[in-house]
PDB file of C-alpha atoms in Angstrom:
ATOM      1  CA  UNK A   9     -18.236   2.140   4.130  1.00  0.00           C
ATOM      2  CA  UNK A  10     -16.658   3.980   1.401  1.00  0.00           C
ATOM      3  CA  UNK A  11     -19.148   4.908  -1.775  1.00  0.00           C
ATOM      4  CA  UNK A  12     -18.746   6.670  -5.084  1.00  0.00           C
ATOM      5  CA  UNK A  13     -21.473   8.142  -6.317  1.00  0.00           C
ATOM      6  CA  UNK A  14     -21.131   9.895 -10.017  1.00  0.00           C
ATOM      7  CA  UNK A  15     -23.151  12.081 -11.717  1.00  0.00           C
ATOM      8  CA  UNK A  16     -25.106  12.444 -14.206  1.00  0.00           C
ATOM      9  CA  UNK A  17     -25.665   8.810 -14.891  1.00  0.00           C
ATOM     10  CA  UNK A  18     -26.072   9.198 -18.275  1.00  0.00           C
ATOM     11  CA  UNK A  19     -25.486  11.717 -20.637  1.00  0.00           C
ATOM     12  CA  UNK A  20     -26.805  12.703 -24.144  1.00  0.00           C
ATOM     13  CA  UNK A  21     -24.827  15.127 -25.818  1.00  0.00           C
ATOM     14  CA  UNK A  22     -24.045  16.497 -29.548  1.00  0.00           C
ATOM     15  CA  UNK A  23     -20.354  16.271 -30.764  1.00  0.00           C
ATOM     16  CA  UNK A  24     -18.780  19.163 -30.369  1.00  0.00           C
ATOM     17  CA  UNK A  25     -20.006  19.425 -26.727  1.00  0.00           C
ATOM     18  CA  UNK A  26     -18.028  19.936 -24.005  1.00  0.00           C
ATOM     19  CA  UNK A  27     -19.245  17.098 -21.069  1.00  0.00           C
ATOM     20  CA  UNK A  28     -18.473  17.825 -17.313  1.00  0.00           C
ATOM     21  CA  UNK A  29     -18.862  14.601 -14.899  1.00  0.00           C
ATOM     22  CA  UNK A  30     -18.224  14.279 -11.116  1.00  0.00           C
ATOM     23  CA  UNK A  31     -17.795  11.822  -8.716  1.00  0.00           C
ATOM     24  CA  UNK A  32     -18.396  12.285  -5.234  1.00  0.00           C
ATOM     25  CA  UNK A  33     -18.036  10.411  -1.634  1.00  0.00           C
ATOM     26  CA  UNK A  34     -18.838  10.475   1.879  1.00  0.00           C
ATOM     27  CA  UNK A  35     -15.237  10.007   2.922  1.00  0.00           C
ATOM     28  CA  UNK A  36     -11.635  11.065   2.176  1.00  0.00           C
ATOM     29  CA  UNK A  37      -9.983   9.613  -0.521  1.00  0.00           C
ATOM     30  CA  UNK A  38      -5.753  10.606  -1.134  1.00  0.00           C
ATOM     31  CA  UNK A  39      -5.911   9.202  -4.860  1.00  0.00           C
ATOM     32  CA  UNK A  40      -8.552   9.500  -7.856  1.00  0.00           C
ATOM     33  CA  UNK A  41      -8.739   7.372 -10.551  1.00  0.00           C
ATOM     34  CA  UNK A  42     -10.521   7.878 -13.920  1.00  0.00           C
ATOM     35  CA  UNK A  43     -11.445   5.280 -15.993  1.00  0.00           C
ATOM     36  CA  UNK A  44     -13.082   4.897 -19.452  1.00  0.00           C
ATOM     37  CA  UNK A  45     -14.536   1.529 -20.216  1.00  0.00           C
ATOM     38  CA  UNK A  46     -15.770   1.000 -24.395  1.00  0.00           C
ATOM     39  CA  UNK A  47     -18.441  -1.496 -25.130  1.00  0.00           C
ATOM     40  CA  UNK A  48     -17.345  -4.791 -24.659  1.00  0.00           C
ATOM     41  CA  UNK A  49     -13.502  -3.944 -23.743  1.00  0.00           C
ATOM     42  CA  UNK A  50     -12.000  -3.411 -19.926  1.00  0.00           C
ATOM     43  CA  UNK A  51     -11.375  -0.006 -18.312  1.00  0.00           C
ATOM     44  CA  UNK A  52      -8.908   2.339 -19.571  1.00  0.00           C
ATOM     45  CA  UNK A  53      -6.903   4.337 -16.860  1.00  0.00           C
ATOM     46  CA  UNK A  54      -7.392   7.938 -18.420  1.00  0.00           C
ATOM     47  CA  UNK A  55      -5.929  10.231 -15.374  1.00  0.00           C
ATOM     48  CA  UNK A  56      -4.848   9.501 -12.325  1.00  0.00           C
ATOM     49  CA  UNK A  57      -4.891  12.408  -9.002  1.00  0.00           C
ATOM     50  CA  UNK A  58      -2.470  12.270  -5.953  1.00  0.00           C
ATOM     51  CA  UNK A  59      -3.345  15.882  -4.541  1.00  0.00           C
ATOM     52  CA  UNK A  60      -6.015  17.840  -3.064  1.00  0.00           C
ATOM     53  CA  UNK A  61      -6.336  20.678  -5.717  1.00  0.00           C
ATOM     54  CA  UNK A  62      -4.411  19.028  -8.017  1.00  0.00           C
ATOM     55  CA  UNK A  63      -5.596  19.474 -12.374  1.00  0.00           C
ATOM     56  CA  UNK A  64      -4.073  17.146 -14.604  1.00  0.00           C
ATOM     57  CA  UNK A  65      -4.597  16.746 -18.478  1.00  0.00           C
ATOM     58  CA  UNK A  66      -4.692  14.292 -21.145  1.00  0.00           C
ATOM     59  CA  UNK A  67      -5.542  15.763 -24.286  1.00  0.00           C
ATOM     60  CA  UNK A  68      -8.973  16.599 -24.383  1.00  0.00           C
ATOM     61  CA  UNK A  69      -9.435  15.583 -20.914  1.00  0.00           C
ATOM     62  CA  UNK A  70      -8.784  17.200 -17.845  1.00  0.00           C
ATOM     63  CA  UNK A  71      -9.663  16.012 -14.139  1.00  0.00           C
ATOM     64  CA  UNK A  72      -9.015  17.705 -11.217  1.00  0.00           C
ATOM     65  CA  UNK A  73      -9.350  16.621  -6.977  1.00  0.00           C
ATOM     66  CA  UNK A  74     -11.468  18.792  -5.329  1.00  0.00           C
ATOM     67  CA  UNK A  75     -10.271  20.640  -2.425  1.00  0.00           C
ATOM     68  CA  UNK A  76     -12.462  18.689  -0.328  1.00  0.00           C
ATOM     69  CA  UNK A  77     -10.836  15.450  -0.843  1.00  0.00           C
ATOM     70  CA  UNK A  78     -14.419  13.791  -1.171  1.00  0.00           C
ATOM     71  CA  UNK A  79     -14.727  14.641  -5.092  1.00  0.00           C
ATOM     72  CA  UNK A  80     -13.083  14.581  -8.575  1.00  0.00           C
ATOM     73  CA  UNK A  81     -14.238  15.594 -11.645  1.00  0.00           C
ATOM     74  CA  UNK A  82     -13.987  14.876 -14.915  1.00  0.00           C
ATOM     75  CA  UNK A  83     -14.245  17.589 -18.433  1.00  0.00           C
ATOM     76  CA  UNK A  84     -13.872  16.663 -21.966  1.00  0.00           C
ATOM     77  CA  UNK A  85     -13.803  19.227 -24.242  1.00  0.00           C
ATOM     78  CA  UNK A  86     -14.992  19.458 -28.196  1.00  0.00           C
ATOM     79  CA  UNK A  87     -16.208  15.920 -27.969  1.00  0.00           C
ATOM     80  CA  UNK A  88     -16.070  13.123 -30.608  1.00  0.00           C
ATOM     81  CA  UNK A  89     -17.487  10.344 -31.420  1.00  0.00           C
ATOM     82  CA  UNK A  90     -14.797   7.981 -29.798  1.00  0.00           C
ATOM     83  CA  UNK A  91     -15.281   9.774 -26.421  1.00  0.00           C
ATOM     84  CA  UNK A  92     -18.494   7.277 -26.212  1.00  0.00           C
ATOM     85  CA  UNK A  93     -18.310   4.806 -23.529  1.00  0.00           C
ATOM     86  CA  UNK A  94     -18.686   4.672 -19.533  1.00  0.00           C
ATOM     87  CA  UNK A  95     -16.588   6.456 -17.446  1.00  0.00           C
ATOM     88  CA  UNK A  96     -15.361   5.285 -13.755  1.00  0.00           C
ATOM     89  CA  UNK A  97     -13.970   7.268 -10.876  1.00  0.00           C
ATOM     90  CA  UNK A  98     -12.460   4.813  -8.178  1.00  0.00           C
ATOM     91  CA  UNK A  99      -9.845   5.223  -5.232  1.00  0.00           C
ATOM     92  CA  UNK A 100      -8.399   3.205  -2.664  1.00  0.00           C
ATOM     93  CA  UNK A 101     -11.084   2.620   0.225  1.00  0.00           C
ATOM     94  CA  UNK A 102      -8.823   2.917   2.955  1.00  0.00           C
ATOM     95  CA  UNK A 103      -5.060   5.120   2.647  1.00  0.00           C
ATOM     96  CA  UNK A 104      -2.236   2.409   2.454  1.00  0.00           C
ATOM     97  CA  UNK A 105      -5.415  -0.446   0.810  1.00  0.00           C
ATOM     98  CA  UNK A 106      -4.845  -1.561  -2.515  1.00  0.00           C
ATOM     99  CA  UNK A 107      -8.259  -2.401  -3.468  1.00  0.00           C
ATOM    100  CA  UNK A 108     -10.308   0.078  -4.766  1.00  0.00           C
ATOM    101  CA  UNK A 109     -13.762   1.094  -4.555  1.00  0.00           C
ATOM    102  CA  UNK A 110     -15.551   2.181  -8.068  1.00  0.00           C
ATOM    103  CA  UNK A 111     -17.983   4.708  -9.113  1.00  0.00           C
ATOM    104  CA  UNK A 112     -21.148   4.187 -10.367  1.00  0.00           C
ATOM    105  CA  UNK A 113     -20.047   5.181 -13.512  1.00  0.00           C
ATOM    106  CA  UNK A 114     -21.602   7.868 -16.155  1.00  0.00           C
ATOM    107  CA  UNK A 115     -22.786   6.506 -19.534  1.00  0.00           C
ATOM    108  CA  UNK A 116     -21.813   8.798 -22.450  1.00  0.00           C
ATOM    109  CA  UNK A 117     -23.746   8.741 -25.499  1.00  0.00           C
ATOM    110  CA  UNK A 118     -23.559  10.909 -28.820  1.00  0.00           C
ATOM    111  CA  UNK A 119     -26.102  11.413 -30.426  1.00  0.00           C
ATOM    112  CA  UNK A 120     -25.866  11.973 -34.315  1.00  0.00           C
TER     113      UNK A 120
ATOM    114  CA  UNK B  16       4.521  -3.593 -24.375  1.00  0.00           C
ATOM    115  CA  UNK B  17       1.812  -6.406 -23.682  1.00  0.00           C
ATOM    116  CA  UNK B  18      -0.727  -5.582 -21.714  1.00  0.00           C
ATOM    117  CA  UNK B  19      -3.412  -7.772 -19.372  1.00  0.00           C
ATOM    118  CA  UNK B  20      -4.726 -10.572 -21.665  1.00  0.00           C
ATOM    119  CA  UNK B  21      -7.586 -12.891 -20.750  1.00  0.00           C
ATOM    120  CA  UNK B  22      -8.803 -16.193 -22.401  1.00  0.00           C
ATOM    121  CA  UNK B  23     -11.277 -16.758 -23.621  1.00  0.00           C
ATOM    122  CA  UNK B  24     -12.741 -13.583 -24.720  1.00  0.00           C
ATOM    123  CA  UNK B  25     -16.244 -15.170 -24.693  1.00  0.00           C
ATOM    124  CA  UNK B  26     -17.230 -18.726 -23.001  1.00  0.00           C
ATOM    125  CA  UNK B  27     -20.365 -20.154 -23.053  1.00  0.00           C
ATOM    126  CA  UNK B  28     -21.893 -22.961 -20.895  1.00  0.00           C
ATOM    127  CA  UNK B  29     -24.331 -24.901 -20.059  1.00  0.00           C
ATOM    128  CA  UNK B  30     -25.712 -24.464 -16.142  1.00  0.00           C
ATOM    129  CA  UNK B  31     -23.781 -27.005 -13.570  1.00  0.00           C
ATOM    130  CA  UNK B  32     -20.641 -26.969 -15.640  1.00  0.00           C
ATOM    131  CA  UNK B  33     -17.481 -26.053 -14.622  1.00  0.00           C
ATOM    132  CA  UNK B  34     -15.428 -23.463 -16.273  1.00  0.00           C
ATOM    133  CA  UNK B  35     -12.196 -21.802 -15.908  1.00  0.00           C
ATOM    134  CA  UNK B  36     -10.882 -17.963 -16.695  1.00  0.00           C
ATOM    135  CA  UNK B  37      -7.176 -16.883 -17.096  1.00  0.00           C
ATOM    136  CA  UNK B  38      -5.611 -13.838 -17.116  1.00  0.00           C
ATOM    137  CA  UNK B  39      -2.158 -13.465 -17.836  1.00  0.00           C
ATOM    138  CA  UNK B  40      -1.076 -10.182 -15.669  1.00  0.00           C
ATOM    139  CA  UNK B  41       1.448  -7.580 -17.485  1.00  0.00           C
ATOM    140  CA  UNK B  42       4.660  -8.456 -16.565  1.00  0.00           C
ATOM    141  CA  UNK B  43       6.524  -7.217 -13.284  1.00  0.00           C
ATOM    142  CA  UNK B  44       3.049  -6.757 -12.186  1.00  0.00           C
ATOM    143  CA  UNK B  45       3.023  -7.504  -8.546  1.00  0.00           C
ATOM    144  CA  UNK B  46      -0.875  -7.666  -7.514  1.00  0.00           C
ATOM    145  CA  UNK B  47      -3.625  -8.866  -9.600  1.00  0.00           C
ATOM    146  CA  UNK B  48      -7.176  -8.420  -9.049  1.00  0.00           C
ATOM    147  CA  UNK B  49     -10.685 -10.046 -10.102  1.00  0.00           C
ATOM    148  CA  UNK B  50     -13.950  -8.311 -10.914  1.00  0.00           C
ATOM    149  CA  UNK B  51     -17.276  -9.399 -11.609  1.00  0.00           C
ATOM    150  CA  UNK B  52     -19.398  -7.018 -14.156  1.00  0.00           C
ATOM    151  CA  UNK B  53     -22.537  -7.861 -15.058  1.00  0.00           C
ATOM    152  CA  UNK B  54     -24.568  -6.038 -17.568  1.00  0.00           C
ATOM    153  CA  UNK B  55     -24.903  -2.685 -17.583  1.00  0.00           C
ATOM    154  CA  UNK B  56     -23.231  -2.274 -13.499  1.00  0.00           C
ATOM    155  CA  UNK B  57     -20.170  -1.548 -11.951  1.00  0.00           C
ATOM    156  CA  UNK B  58     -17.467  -3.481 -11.174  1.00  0.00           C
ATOM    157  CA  UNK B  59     -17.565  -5.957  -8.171  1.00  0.00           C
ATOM    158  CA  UNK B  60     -14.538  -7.021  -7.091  1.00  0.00           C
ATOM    159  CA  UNK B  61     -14.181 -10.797  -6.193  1.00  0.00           C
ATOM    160  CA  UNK B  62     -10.364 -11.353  -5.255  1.00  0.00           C
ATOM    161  CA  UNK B  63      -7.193  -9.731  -4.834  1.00  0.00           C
ATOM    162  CA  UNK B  64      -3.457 -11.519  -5.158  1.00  0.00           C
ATOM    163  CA  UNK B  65      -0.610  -9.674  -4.036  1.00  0.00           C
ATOM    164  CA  UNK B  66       2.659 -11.327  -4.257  1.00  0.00           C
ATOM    165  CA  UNK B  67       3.731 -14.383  -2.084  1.00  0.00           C
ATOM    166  CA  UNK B  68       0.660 -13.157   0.365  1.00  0.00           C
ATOM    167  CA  UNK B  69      -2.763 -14.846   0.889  1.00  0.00           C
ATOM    168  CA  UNK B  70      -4.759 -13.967  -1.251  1.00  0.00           C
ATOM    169  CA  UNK B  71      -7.942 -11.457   0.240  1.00  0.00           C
ATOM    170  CA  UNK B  72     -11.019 -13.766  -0.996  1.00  0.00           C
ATOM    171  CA  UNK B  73     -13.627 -11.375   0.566  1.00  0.00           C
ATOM    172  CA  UNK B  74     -15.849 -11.036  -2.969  1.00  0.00           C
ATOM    173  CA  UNK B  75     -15.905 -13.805  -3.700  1.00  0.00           C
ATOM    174  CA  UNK B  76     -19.852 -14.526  -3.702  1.00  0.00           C
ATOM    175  CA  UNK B  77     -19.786 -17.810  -2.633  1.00  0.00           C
ATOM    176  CA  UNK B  78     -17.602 -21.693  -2.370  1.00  0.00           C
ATOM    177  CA  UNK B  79     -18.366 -22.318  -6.376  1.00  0.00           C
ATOM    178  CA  UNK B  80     -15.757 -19.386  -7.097  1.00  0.00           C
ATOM    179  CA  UNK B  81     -12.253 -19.980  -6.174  1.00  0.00           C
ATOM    180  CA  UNK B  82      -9.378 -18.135  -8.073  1.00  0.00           C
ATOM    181  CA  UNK B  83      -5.073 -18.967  -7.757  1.00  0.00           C
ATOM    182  CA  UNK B  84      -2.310 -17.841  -9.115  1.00  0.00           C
ATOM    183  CA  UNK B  85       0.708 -19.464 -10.200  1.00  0.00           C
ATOM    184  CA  UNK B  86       4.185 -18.543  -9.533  1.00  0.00           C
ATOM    185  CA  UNK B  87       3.308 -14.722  -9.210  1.00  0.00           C
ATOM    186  CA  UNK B  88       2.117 -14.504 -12.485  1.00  0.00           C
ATOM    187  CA  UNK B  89      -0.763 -16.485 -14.742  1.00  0.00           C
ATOM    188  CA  UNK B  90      -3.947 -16.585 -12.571  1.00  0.00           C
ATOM    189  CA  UNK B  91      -7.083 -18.874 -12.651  1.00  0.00           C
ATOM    190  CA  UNK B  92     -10.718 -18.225 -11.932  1.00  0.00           C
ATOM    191  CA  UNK B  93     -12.925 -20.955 -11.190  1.00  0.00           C
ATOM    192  CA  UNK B  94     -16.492 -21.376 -11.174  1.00  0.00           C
ATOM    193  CA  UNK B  95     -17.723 -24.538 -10.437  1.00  0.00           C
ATOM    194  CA  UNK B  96     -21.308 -25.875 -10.960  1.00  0.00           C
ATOM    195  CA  UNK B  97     -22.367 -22.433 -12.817  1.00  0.00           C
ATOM    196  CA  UNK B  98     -25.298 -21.084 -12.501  1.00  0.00           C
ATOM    197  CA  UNK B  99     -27.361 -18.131 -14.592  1.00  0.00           C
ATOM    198  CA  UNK B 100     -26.950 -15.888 -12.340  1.00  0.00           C
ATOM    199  CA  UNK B 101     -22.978 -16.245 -12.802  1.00  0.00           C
ATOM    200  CA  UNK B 102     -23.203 -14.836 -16.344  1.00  0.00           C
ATOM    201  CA  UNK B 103     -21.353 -11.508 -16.014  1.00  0.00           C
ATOM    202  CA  UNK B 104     -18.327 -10.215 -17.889  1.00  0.00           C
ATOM    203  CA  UNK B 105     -15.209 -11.129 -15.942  1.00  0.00           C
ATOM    204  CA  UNK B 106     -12.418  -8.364 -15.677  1.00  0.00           C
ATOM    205  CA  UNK B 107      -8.954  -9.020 -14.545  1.00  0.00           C
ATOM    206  CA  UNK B 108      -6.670  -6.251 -14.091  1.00  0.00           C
ATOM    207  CA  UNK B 109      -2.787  -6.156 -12.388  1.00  0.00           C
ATOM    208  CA  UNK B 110      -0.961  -3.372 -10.630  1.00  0.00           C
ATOM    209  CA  UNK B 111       2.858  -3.008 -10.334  1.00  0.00           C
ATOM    210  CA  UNK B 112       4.241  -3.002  -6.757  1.00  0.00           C
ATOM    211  CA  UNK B 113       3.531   1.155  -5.940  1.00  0.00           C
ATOM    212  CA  UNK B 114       0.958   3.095  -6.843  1.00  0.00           C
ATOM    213  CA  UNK B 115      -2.475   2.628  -7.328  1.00  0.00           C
ATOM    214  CA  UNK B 116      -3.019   2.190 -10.617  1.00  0.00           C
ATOM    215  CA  UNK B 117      -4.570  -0.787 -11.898  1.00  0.00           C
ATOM    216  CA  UNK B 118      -4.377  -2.195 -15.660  1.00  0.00           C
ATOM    217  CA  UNK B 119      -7.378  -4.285 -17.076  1.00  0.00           C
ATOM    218  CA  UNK B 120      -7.553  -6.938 -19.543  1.00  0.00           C
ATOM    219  CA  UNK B 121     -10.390  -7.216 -21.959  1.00  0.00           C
ATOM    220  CA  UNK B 122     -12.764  -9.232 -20.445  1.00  0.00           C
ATOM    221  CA  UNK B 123     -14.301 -12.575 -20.578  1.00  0.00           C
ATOM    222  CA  UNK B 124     -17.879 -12.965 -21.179  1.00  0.00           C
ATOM    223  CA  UNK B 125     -19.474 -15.701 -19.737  1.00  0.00           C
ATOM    224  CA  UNK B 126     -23.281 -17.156 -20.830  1.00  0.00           C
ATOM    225  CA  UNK B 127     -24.657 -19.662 -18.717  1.00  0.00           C
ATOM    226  CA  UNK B 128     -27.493 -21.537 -20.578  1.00  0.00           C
TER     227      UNK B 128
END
């Protein structure tokens, strides 16, 4: 079936960093999703992808779908302390299926 | 405007009790899902409810969990006879009619003592 694997896991970084993320599969997927979930709230749609290629922004965020179809990732620039959290690709598992599968997701942490 | 809400945000209970989760989907919202997260993981999906059909019940993880919704809007999640292993953070989250996007509420946490 359908899996998401993201990378890294986790990540450590100093604010100010710029953080780069990916999520990757074994199959096609037509939409990506990107999620950011805070600690102890529900996922956040941050960007949402339609097109092979495609690079869409949202602020300090920008996400593009690879060219392959099988990957998305995921940059935030000049990061703050807000931008901590976990962060979840997901599509569709099947074109025309509502459901969707989720990443793994990528733990972001700041550190001081 | 209002987005997913769930009640209550945090539930706790004591092991072979029966409790029930609602999530009140945004409105116009069409389809409206269940997850399962437990700490630290991913989210496992449980059930999916999209409009007048049946409802696709393939997550759920066994016969204690059983979820409806009422009038295409308000849903229920029910656990009967709880168990420890059933403490998780449940997410609901709704979708309008096209697209892909789904919304999610805030979560309730469940303890089972």
């Amino acid at each position: 079936g359908q899996q998401l694997n993201q990378s890294p896991q986790s990540m450590f970084i100093q604010e100010g960093e710029d953080v780069s993320m990916n999520c990757t599969s074994s199959s096609i997927f037509n939409t990506w999703l990107w999620y950011k979930q805070d600690p102890g709230e529900g996922p956040v749609l941050l960007i949402a992808l339609y097109k092979a290629g495609e690079l869409t922004s949202n602020g300090r965020l920008t996400a593009q779908f690879g060219i392959t179809r099988k990957d998305s990732f995921l940059n935030i620039s000049a990061s703050i302390p807000s931008d901590v959290g976990i962060y979840f690709c997901a599509g569709p598992r099947r074109f025309g299926n509502e459901k969707l599968t989720f990443g793994t997701g990528t733990r972001l942490t700041i550190i001081p | 405007g209002a987005g997913v809400s769930q009640s209550p945000s945090n539930k706790v209970t004591e092991k072979g009790k029966d409790v029930e989760l609602r999530c009140d989907p945004i409105s116009g919202h069409t389809a409206l899902y269940w997850y399962r997260q437990s700490l630290g993981q991913g989210l496992e999906f449980l059930i999916y409810f999209q409009g007048n059909s049946a409802p696709d019940k393939s997550g759920l993880p066994s016969d204690r969990f059983s979820a409806e919704r009422t009038g295409g809007s308000v849903s229920t999640l029910t656990i009967q006879r709880t168990q420890q292993e059933d403490s998780a953070v449940y997410l609901c989250a709704s979708r309008p009619n096209r697209g892909y996007e789904q919304y999610f509420g805030p979560g309730t946490r469940l303890t089972v003592t």
